[in-house]
Amino acid sequence: MATQTRAIPLTSPPVGLGVGTERESASTPTPAVAPALLPISRKKQTVVILSAFVAIALTIGYNQTFGVFQEYYLSPSQDVLVPSPASQATPPTALLAFVGTLCYGLTWAGGILVNPIISRIEHGTWAPTSSNLRWRRRMLRLLTPKTITVLGVLLMSAGFVLASFARSIWHLLLTQGFLVGLGMSLLYFPLLAPAPEYFNNHRATAMGFILAGGGAGGLILSPVFRALLSSMGGRWTLRIYAAINLVAGLPIAWAVPRSRFADVSITDTPERRQTHVSRALASSPTFIFSAVAAFLQAAGAQLPLSFIPSYTVVLGQTASKGANLLAVSNAVNAVSRVLIGYAGDCLGRQNTLVLTLLLAATSVFALWLTSVMAASTTSLSLWLAFIVVYSISAGGYYALFPALIAEVFGIRQYAAVNAFILFVRGLGTMFGSPVGGQLLGSSDEGAGAYANIAYWDGALLMGATVCCVGVRWVDGKDRGQRWIA
């Protein structure tokens, strides 16, 4: 059966980048003729959206459930670390949290290297020539986007297997942190970076669905990890998940899509996507506000997820219930990403982003902090309310910022800006949770030990909200104020 195709215009706003078109034209020549893009079939869009969804589930979904491993490593029943952290007078909570945040941070930060490599491969910049040495020509022929993504899956599985032989926290940092994070970056970006190019009018909805893979992955993996850790122990849990990752990851690594601009030519040679941020763009207020917002949001967004299992146990619940609540958080977050993406298409992506960030910051102060300071009879109820409200609102940034980058900075700048913003988010992730671990009080304080973490988290998210308001104001000033933006 022939696949019906239709042309989808991939429009982009004037590439003023929030600082005016005159400044941009001074740094980047504007082509006289817009490139003609090949039509997209519904089948191709489906393959792109499903493969990216699974990639997000395997990478972000895993990262959002690391709190289950963190709670296990800190428990007396763990069988991986020697001596057990639970037997130490001051458990190394911050260092164990850094294992997860290192992995999460590298997943995002690696884009600043992976995106330029993929772009050069697709546009033939590294194509072998007759002047190359024979071994170099062979290596360059093997260097394809599929090679990068398959290598990423192999590194992820190797990291989990090697982590199963760890005996110290620094072993986990090198394997479950660094090696797994590097592999996830190699899988994440080649599948996610070209995805917005395949959608136009419903780009935020499509990206919301793709990024809902993080919540869906967390929903599945959180109770699975808890059950495996309880029945099989830490070492075999890591080995089993390495096999699952290999089986699920290789097919989608093979389905990596090409950039729609890879085959576009305006003169005689293809025009490669921008993969580096220009000086003019980096100094613009819109970009600065966006980068600071990304850092603060990433630093604050992961704190509740990192401490959901442990704080639930402090409130007198079981570790299994803590894992289940983390799964509920991921489920709510997955649904909210799709719905908020749709709301962004209807109400304006910048408006929706500011509102969801404000709700997330307010929920930390109004519900989590109140739970910490309230009487024990009401603490659990407030905590459950916080998990639901925060999970709904926290999905807003993840669902909207990819489409927002394309809207504010232009689709041709998407790869460069997205890679840099995610690099900044990676740094923020590696900053937020370890500092939160240092702020954690003594176990003798009970729930009160988490008060400083709640203050820290709320301040980070409120700062991100202010910066997003700054993006909305500067972008509106340059383009003309609009209610729906």
CSV table of C-alpha atoms in Angstrom, one decimal, residues 297-479:
chain,number,residue,atom,x,y,z
A,297,GLN,CA,15.0,24.9,36.6
A,298,ALA,CA,17.2,21.9,36.1
A,299,ALA,CA,18.8,22.4,39.5
A,300,GLY,CA,15.5,22.6,41.3
A,301,ALA,CA,13.3,20.2,39.2
A,302,GLN,CA,15.2,17.0,40.2
A,303,LEU,CA,15.3,17.6,43.9
A,304,PRO,CA,11.8,16.3,44.7
A,305,LEU,CA,12.3,13.3,42.5
A,306,SER,CA,15.6,12.5,44.2
A,307,PHE,CA,14.1,12.6,47.7
A,308,ILE,CA,10.6,11.2,47.1
A,309,PRO,CA,11.5,7.7,48.2
A,310,SER,CA,13.6,8.7,51.2
A,311,TYR,CA,11.2,11.4,52.5
A,312,THR,CA,8.3,9.0,52.2
A,313,VAL,CA,10.2,6.5,54.4
A,314,VAL,CA,10.9,9.3,56.9
A,315,LEU,CA,7.1,9.9,57.1
A,316,GLY,CA,6.7,6.3,58.3
A,317,GLN,CA,5.9,4.6,55.0
A,318,THR,CA,7.7,1.6,53.5
A,319,ALA,CA,10.4,1.8,50.8
A,320,SER,CA,8.1,0.0,48.4
A,321,LYS,CA,5.5,2.8,48.9
A,322,GLY,CA,8.1,5.4,48.3
A,323,ALA,CA,9.0,3.7,44.9
A,324,ASN,CA,5.3,3.5,44.1
A,325,LEU,CA,4.8,7.3,44.8
A,326,LEU,CA,7.8,8.0,42.5
A,327,ALA,CA,6.0,5.9,39.8
A,328,VAL,CA,2.8,7.9,40.4
A,329,SER,CA,4.7,11.1,40.1
A,330,ASN,CA,6.2,10.0,36.7
A,331,ALA,CA,2.7,8.8,35.5
A,332,VAL,CA,1.1,12.2,36.3
A,333,ASN,CA,4.1,14.0,34.8
A,334,ALA,CA,3.8,12.0,31.5
A,335,VAL,CA,0.2,12.8,31.1
A,336,SER,CA,0.8,16.5,32.0
A,337,ARG,CA,3.5,16.9,29.4
A,338,VAL,CA,1.1,15.9,26.6
A,339,LEU,CA,-1.7,18.1,27.9
A,340,ILE,CA,0.5,21.1,28.7
A,341,GLY,CA,2.1,20.8,25.2
A,342,TYR,CA,-1.4,21.0,23.7
A,343,ALA,CA,-2.3,23.9,26.0
A,344,GLY,CA,0.9,25.7,24.8
A,345,ASP,CA,-0.2,25.4,21.2
A,346,CYS,CA,-3.6,27.0,22.1
A,347,LEU,CA,-2.7,29.6,24.8
A,348,GLY,CA,0.8,30.5,23.9
A,349,ARG,CA,3.9,28.5,24.8
A,350,GLN,CA,5.6,31.3,26.8
A,351,ASN,CA,2.5,32.1,28.8
A,352,THR,CA,1.9,28.4,29.6
A,353,LEU,CA,5.6,27.9,30.6
A,354,VAL,CA,5.6,30.8,33.0
A,355,LEU,CA,2.3,29.7,34.7
A,356,THR,CA,3.5,26.1,35.1
A,357,LEU,CA,6.8,27.1,36.6
A,358,LEU,CA,5.1,29.5,39.0
A,359,LEU,CA,2.7,26.7,40.1
A,360,ALA,CA,5.7,24.3,40.7
A,361,ALA,CA,7.5,26.9,42.8
A,362,THR,CA,4.4,27.7,44.8
A,363,SER,CA,3.6,24.0,45.5
A,364,VAL,CA,7.1,23.6,47.0
A,365,PHE,CA,6.5,26.3,49.6
A,366,ALA,CA,2.8,25.8,50.1
A,367,LEU,CA,2.8,21.9,50.3
A,368,TRP,CA,6.2,20.4,50.7
A,369,LEU,CA,7.6,22.9,53.2
A,370,THR,CA,4.3,22.9,55.1
A,371,SER,CA,4.4,19.0,55.2
A,372,VAL,CA,7.9,19.3,56.7
A,373,MET,CA,6.8,21.7,59.4
A,374,ALA,CA,3.3,20.3,60.0
A,375,ALA,CA,2.2,17.8,62.6
A,376,SER,CA,2.8,14.2,61.8
A,377,THR,CA,-0.9,13.6,61.3
A,378,THR,CA,-1.2,16.0,58.3
A,379,SER,CA,2.3,15.7,56.9
A,380,LEU,CA,1.6,12.7,54.7
A,381,SER,CA,-1.6,14.2,53.2
A,382,LEU,CA,0.3,17.4,52.3
A,383,TRP,CA,3.1,15.4,50.9
A,384,LEU,CA,0.7,13.4,48.6
A,385,ALA,CA,-0.9,16.6,47.5
A,386,PHE,CA,2.5,18.1,46.7
A,387,ILE,CA,3.5,15.0,44.6
A,388,VAL,CA,0.4,15.4,42.4
A,389,VAL,CA,0.5,19.2,42.0
A,390,TYR,CA,4.2,19.3,41.4
A,391,SER,CA,4.2,16.4,38.9
A,392,ILE,CA,1.5,18.2,36.9
A,393,SER,CA,3.3,21.6,36.9
A,394,ALA,CA,6.8,20.3,36.5
A,395,GLY,CA,5.9,18.7,33.2
A,396,GLY,CA,5.4,22.2,31.7
A,397,TYR,CA,9.0,23.1,31.1
A,398,TYR,CA,10.0,19.7,29.6
A,399,ALA,CA,7.0,19.8,27.2
A,400,LEU,CA,7.4,23.4,26.1
A,401,PHE,CA,11.0,24.4,26.0
A,402,PRO,CA,12.0,22.5,22.8
A,403,ALA,CA,9.2,24.0,20.8
A,404,LEU,CA,9.8,27.4,22.5
A,405,ILE,CA,13.5,27.3,21.4
A,406,ALA,CA,12.3,26.8,17.8
A,407,GLU,CA,9.7,29.6,18.2
A,408,VAL,CA,12.0,32.2,19.8
A,409,PHE,CA,15.3,31.5,18.1
A,410,GLY,CA,14.2,30.0,14.7
A,411,ILE,CA,14.2,26.4,13.6
A,412,ARG,CA,17.7,26.7,11.9
A,413,GLN,CA,19.2,27.8,15.2
A,414,TYR,CA,17.3,25.0,17.1
A,415,ALA,CA,20.2,22.5,17.2
A,416,ALA,CA,22.8,25.0,18.4
A,417,VAL,CA,20.5,26.7,21.0
A,418,ASN,CA,19.0,23.4,22.2
A,419,ALA,CA,22.5,21.8,22.7
A,420,PHE,CA,23.8,24.7,24.6
A,421,ILE,CA,20.6,25.0,26.8
A,422,LEU,CA,20.7,21.3,27.6
A,423,PHE,CA,24.4,21.6,28.4
A,424,VAL,CA,23.5,24.3,30.9
A,425,ARG,CA,20.7,22.1,32.2
A,426,GLY,CA,23.2,19.3,32.7
A,427,LEU,CA,25.4,21.6,34.8
A,428,GLY,CA,22.3,22.7,36.8
A,429,THR,CA,21.3,19.1,37.4
A,430,MET,CA,24.8,18.3,38.7
A,431,PHE,CA,24.5,21.3,41.0
A,432,GLY,CA,21.0,21.0,42.5
A,433,SER,CA,20.8,17.6,44.1
A,434,PRO,CA,24.3,17.4,45.6
A,435,VAL,CA,23.8,20.7,47.3
A,436,GLY,CA,20.4,19.5,48.5
A,437,GLY,CA,22.2,16.4,49.9
A,438,GLN,CA,24.5,18.7,51.9
A,439,LEU,CA,21.5,20.7,53.2
A,440,LEU,CA,19.8,17.6,54.5
A,441,GLY,CA,19.7,17.7,58.2
A,442,SER,CA,20.4,14.9,60.7
A,443,SER,CA,18.2,11.8,60.7
A,444,ASP,CA,17.3,12.6,64.3
A,445,GLU,CA,15.3,15.6,63.1
A,446,GLY,CA,12.9,13.3,61.2
A,447,ALA,CA,10.9,15.2,58.5
A,448,GLY,CA,12.3,18.5,59.7
A,449,ALA,CA,15.7,17.5,58.2
A,450,TYR,CA,14.2,18.3,54.8
A,451,ALA,CA,13.2,21.9,55.6
A,452,ASN,CA,16.4,23.4,54.1
A,453,ILE,CA,16.0,21.3,50.9
A,454,ALA,CA,12.4,22.6,50.4
A,455,TYR,CA,13.6,26.2,50.8
A,456,TRP,CA,16.4,25.6,48.4
A,457,ASP,CA,14.2,23.9,45.8
A,458,GLY,CA,11.5,26.7,46.0
A,459,ALA,CA,14.1,29.4,45.6
A,460,LEU,CA,15.6,27.7,42.5
A,461,LEU,CA,12.2,27.3,40.8
A,462,MET,CA,11.1,30.8,41.7
A,463,GLY,CA,14.3,32.2,40.1
A,464,ALA,CA,13.6,30.2,37.0
A,465,THR,CA,10.1,31.6,36.8
A,466,VAL,CA,11.4,35.2,37.0
A,467,CYS,CA,13.9,34.5,34.2
A,468,CYS,CA,11.2,33.0,32.0
A,469,VAL,CA,9.1,36.2,32.6
A,470,GLY,CA,12.2,38.0,31.4
A,471,VAL,CA,12.3,35.9,28.2
A,472,ARG,CA,8.6,36.7,27.6
A,473,TRP,CA,9.1,40.4,28.2
A,474,VAL,CA,12.2,40.8,26.0
A,475,ASP,CA,10.8,38.6,23.2
A,476,GLY,CA,7.6,40.6,23.2
A,477,LYS,CA,9.4,43.9,23.2
A,478,ASP,CA,11.4,42.9,20.1
A,479,ARG,CA,8.5,41.3,18.2
